[in-house]
CSV table of C-alpha atoms (C1' of nucleotides) in Angstrom, one decimal:
chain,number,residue,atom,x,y,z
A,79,UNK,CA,-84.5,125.1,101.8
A,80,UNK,CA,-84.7,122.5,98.6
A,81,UNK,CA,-87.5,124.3,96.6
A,82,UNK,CA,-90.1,121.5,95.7
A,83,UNK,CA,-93.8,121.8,95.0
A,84,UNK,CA,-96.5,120.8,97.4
A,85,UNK,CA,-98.7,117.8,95.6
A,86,UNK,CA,-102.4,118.4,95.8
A,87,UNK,CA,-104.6,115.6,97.0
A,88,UNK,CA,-108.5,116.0,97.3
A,89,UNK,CA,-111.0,114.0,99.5
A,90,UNK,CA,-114.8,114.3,99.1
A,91,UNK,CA,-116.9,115.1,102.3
A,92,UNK,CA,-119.9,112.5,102.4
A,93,UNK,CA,-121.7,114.8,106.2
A,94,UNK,CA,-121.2,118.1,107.0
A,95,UNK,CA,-117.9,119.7,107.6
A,96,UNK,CA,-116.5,123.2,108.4
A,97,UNK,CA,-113.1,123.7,107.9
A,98,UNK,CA,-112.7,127.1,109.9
A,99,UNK,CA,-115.0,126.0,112.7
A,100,UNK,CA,-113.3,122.9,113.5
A,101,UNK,CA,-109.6,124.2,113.3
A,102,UNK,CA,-110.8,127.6,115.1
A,103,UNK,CA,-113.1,126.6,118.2
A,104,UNK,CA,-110.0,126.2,120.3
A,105,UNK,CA,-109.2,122.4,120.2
A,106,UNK,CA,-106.1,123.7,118.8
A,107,UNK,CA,-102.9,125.9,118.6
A,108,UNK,CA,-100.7,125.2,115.8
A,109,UNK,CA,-103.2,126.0,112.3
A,110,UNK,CA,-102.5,129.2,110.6
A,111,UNK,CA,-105.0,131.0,108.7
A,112,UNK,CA,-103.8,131.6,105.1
A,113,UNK,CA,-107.0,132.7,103.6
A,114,UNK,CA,-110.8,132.3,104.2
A,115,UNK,CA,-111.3,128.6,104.2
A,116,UNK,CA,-107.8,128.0,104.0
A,117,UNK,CA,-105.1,126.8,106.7
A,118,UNK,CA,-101.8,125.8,107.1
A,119,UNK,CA,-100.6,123.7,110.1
A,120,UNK,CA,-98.7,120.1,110.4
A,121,UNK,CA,-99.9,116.8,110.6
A,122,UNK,CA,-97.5,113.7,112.2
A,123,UNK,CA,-94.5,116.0,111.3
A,124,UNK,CA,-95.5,117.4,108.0
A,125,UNK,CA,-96.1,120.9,106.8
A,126,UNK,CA,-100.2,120.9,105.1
A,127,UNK,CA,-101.8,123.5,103.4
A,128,UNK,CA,-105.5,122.5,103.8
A,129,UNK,CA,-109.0,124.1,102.1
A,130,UNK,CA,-112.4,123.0,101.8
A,131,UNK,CA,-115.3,124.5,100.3
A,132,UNK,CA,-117.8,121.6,102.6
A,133,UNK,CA,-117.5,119.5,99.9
A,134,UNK,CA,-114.4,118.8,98.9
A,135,UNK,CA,-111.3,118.7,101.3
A,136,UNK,CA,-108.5,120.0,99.4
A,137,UNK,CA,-104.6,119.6,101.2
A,138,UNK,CA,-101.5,120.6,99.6
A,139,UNK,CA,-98.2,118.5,100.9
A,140,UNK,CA,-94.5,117.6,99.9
A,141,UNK,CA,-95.2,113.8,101.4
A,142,UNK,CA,-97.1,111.6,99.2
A,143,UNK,CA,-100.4,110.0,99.0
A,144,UNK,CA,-100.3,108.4,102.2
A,145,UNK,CA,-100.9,111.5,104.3
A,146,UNK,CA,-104.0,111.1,102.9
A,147,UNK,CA,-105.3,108.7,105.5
A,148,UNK,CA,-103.6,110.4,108.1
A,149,UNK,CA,-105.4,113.4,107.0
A,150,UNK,CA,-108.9,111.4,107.1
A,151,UNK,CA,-108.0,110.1,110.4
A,152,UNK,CA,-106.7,113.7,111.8
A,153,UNK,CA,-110.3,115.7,110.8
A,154,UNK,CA,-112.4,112.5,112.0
A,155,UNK,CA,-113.9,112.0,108.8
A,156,UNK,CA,-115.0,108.2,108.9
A,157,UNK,CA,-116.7,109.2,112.1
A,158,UNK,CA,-120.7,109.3,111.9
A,159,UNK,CA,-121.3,112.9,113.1
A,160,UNK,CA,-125.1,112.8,111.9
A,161,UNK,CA,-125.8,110.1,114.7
A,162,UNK,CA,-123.8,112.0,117.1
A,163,UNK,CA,-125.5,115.3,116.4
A,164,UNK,CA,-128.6,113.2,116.2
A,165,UNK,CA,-128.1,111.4,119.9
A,166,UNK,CA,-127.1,114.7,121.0
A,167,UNK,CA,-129.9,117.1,119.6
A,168,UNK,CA,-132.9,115.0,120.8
A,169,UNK,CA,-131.0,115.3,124.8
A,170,UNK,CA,-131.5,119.2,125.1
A,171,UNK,CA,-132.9,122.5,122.6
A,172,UNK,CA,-130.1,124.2,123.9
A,173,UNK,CA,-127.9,121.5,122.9
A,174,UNK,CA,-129.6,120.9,120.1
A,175,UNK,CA,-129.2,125.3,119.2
A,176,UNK,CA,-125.4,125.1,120.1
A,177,UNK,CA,-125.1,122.1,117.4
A,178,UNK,CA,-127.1,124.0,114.3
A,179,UNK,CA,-125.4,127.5,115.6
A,180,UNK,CA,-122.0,125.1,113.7
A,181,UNK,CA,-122.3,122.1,113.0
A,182,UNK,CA,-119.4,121.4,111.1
A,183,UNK,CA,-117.0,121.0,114.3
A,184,UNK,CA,-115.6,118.3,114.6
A,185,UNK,CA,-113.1,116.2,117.1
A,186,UNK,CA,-109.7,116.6,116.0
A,187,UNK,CA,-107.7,113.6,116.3
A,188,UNK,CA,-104.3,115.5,117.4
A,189,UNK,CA,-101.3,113.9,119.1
A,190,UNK,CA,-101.9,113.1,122.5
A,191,UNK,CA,-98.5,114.2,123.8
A,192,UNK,CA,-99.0,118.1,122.1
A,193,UNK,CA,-102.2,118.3,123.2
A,194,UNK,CA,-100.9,117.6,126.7
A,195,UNK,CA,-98.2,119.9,126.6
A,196,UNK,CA,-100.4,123.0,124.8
A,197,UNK,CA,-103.4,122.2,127.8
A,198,UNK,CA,-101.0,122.5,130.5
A,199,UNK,CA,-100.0,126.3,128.9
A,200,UNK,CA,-103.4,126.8,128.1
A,201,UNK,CA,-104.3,127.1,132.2
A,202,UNK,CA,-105.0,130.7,133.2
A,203,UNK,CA,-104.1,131.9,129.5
A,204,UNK,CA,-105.8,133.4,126.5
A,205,UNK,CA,-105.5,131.2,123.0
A,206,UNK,CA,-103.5,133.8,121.0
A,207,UNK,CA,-100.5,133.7,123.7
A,208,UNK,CA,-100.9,129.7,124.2
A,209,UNK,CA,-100.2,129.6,120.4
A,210,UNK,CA,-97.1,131.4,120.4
A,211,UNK,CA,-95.9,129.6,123.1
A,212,UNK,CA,-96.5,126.3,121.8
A,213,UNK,CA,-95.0,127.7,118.3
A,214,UNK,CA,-92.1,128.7,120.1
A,215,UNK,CA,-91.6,125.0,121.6
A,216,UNK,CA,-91.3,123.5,118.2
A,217,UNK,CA,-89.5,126.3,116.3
A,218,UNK,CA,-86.6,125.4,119.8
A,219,UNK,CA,-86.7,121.9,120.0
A,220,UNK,CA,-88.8,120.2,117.0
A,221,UNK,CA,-87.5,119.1,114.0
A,222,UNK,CA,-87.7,121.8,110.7
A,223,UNK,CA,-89.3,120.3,108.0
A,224,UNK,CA,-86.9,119.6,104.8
A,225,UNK,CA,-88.9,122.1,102.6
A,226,UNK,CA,-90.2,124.7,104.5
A,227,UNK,CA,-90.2,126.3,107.3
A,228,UNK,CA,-92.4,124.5,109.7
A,229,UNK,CA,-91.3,122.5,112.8
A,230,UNK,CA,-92.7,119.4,114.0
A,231,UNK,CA,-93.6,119.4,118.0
A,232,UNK,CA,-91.0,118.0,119.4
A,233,UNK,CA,-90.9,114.4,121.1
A,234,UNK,CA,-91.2,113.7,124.7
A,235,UNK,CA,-87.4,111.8,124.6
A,236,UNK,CA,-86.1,115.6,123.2
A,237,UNK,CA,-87.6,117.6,125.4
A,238,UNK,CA,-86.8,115.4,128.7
A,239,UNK,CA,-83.0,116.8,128.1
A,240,UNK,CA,-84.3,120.3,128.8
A,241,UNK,CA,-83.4,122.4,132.1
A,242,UNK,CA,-85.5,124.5,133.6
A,243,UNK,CA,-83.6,127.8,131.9
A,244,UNK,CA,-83.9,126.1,128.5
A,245,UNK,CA,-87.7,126.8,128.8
A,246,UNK,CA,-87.3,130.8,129.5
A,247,UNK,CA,-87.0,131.6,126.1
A,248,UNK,CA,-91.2,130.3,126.0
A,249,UNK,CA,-92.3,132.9,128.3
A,250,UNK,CA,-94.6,131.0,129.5
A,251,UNK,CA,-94.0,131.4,133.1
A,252,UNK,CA,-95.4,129.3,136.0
A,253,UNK,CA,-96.0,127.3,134.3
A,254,UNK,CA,-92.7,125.7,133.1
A,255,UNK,CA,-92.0,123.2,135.2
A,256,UNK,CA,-95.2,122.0,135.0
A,257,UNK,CA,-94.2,121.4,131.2
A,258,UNK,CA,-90.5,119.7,132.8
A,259,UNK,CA,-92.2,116.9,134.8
A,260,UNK,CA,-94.9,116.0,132.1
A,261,UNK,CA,-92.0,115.9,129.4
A,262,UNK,CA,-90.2,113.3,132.1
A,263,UNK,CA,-92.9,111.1,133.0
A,264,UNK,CA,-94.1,110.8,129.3
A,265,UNK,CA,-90.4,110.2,128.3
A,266,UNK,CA,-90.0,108.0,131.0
A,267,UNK,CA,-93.4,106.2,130.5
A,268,UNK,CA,-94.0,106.7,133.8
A,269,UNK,CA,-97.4,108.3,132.1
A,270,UNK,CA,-97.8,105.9,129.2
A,271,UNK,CA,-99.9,107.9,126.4
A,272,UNK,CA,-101.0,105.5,124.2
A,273,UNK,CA,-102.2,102.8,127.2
A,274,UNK,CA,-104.7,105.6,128.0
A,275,UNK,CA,-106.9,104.9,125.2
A,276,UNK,CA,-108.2,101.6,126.1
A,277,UNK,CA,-108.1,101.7,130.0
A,278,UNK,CA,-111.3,103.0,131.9
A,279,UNK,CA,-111.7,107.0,131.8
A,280,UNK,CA,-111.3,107.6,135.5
A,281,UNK,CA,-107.6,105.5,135.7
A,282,UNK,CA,-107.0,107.4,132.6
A,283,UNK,CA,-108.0,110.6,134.3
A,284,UNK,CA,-105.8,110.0,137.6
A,285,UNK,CA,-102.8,108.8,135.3
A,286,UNK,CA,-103.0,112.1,133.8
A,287,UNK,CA,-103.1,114.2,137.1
A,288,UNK,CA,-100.0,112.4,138.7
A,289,UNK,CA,-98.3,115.1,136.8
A,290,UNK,CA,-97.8,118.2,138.2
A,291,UNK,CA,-100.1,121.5,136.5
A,292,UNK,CA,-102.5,118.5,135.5
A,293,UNK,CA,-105.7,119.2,136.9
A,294,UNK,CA,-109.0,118.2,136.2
A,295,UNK,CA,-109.5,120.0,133.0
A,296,UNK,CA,-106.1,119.9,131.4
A,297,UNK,CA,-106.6,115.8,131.8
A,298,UNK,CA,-110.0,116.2,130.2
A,299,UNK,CA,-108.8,117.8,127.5
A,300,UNK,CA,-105.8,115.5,126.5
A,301,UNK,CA,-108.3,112.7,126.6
A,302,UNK,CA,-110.9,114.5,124.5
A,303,UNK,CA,-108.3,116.1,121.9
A,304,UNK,CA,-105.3,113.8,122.2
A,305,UNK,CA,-107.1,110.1,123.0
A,306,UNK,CA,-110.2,110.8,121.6
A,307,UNK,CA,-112.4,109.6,124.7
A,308,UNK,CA,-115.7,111.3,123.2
A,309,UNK,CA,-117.3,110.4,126.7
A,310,UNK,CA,-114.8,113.6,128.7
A,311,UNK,CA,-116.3,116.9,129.2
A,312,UNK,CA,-114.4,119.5,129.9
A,313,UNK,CA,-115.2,122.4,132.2
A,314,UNK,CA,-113.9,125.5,131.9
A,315,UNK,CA,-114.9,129.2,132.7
A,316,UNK,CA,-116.7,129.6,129.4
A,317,UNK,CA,-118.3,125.9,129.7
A,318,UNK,CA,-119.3,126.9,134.0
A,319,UNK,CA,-120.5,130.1,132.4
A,320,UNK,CA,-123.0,128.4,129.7
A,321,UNK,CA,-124.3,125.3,132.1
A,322,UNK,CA,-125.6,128.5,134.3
A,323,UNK,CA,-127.1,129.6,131.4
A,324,UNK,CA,-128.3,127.1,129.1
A,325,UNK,CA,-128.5,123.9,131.3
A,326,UNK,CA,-129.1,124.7,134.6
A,327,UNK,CA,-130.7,121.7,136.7
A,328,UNK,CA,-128.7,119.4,134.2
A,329,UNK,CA,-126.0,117.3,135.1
A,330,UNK,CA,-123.2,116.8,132.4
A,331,UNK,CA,-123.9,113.2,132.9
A,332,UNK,CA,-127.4,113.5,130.8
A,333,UNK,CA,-125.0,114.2,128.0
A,334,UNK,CA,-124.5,110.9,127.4
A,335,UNK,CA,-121.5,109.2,125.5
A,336,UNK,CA,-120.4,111.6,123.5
A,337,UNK,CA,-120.3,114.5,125.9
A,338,UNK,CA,-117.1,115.8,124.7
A,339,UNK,CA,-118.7,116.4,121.4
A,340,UNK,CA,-121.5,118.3,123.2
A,341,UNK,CA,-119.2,119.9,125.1
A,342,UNK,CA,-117.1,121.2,121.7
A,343,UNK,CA,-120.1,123.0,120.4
A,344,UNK,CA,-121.3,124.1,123.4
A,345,UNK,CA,-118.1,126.0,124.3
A,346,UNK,CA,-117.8,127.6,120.8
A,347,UNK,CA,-121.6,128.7,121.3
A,348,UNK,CA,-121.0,130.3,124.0
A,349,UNK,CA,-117.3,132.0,123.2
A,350,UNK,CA,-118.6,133.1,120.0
A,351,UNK,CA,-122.6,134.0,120.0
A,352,UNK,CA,-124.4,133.4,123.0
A,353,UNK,CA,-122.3,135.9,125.3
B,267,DC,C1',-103.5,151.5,137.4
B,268,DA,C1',-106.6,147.3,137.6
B,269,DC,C1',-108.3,143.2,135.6
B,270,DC,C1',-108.4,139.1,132.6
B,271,DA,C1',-107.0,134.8,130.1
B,272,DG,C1',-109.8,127.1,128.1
B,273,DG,C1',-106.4,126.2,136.1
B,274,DC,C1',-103.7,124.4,139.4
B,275,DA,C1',-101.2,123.8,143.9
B,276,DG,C1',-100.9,125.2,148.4
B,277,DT,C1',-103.0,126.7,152.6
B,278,DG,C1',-106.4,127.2,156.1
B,279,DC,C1',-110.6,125.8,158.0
C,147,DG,C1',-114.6,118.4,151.7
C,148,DC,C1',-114.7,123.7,150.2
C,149,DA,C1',-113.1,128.7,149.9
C,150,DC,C1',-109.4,131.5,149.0
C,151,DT,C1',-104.9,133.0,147.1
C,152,DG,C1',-100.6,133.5,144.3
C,153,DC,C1',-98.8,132.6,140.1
C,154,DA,C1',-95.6,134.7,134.9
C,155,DT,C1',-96.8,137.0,131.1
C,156,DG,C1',-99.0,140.0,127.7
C,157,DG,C1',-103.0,142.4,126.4
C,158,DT,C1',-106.9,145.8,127.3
DNA sequence: CACCAGGCAGTGC
DNA sequence: GCACTGCATGGT
């Protein structure tokens, strides 16, 4: 390992934005909590050491300035939130409650072909063991970073050369060759990632299912975390458990365009306070 | 020991 | 269409 300092960067937060609740209501696997309000995690294939105090967003990198949009781009921060939150709130008071409970989540931008992969191991798992496995993917088959000891996610044309006895060292079980055939049809472009963000939601959504372990909700969350299609929503046991709750009579639907944002502060609600 | 965890595929009706 | 079940693994 080359010993080189990280170069500090800092962008100023013009709307509200928490740190801890955005990388920590489950939208993602791969951040590591180095101290309060501090993370470390990669972005596009480079190790970040991230902190904000709501104000300020502080990363420490090896790269250079030009993570810096990436950075932007990956925490959503040229997105207006405040019309979001605003659209949202006026829909709902439990909405509205879930929004002020945190409302500096926000939408990760992540790679579409991670989120993918970590959704399918997310199914009938609990987030602490879906992190390791999807940790254990990239320190098997990514690439190690030149100076540390991170690992990018490895890329679909890598992990297409894989047998099914290559992915035992996961542990993630059943669930393995669901991982096989969505690493060969994204390879293959059979399932063409990037096409998925312009074409309409349900193509999208039955694109995503041809693949095998890809169900309803592991679609809707690749399109909400990896494609950023703010109108998804979805539903899983904690979600079914808080429309009983706090929206019954109301059909998803009412939540407009920006459901998946609804959705995101509605789940961490209800995983974190309501229940 | 049973039951659960950000579901899905297979089966039976 | 809808209800039910098995599924690998690790944690309570």
């Amino acid at each position: 390992m080359t010993s080189k300092k990280k170069e500090k960067f800092i962008i100023k937060l013009t709307d509200t934005f928490s740190l801890s609740d955005t990388l920590e209501c489950g939208q993602c696997f791969r951040w590591t909590k180095m101290q309060d309000q501090c993370y470390k995690g990669v972005i596009d294939g480079e190790e970040i050491t991230v902190e904000s105090d709501g104000k300020f967003l502080t990363f420490y990198t090896y790269n250079n300035e030009k993570l810096k949009t990436k950075i932007i781009e990956y925490f959503d921060l040229n997105t207006d939130y405040s019309a979001i939150k605003q659209n949202l709130s006026s829909r709902h008071k439990n909405l509205d409650a879930a929004i002020k409970y945190a409302p500096g989540i926000r939408i990760l931008k992540q790679d579409p072909f991670e989120a993918l992969c970590s959704f399918i191991i997310s199914q009938n798992n609990n987030i602490k063991r879906i992190s390791k496995i999807v940790n254990t993917l990239c320190e098997q088959f990514g690439e190690k970073s030149l100076y540390s000891s991170t690992y990018s996610f490895p890329t679909p044309d890598r992990l297409a050369t894989l047998k099914i006895e290559d992915l035992k060292v996961l542990r993630c079980g059943f669930r393995a060759p669901y991982l096989l055939d969505a690493f060969e049809k994204v390879a293959t472009h059979k399932v063409d990632l990037e096409n998925l963000r312009k074409i309409p939601i349900n193509d999208a959504r039955q694109q995503l299912m041809t693949i095998r372990g890809v169900g309803p909700k592991v679609a809707e969350c690749t399109l909400l975390y990896g494609l950023h299609r703010l109108e998804t929503f979805p539903i899983d046991v904690w979600m079914k458990r808080a429309m009983k709750a706090l929206f019954p009579e109301f059909d998803p639907k009412n939540f407009g365009p920006y459901a998946g944002v609804a959705q995101q502060y509605i789940f961490h609600y209800a995983r974190t306070s309501f229940f």
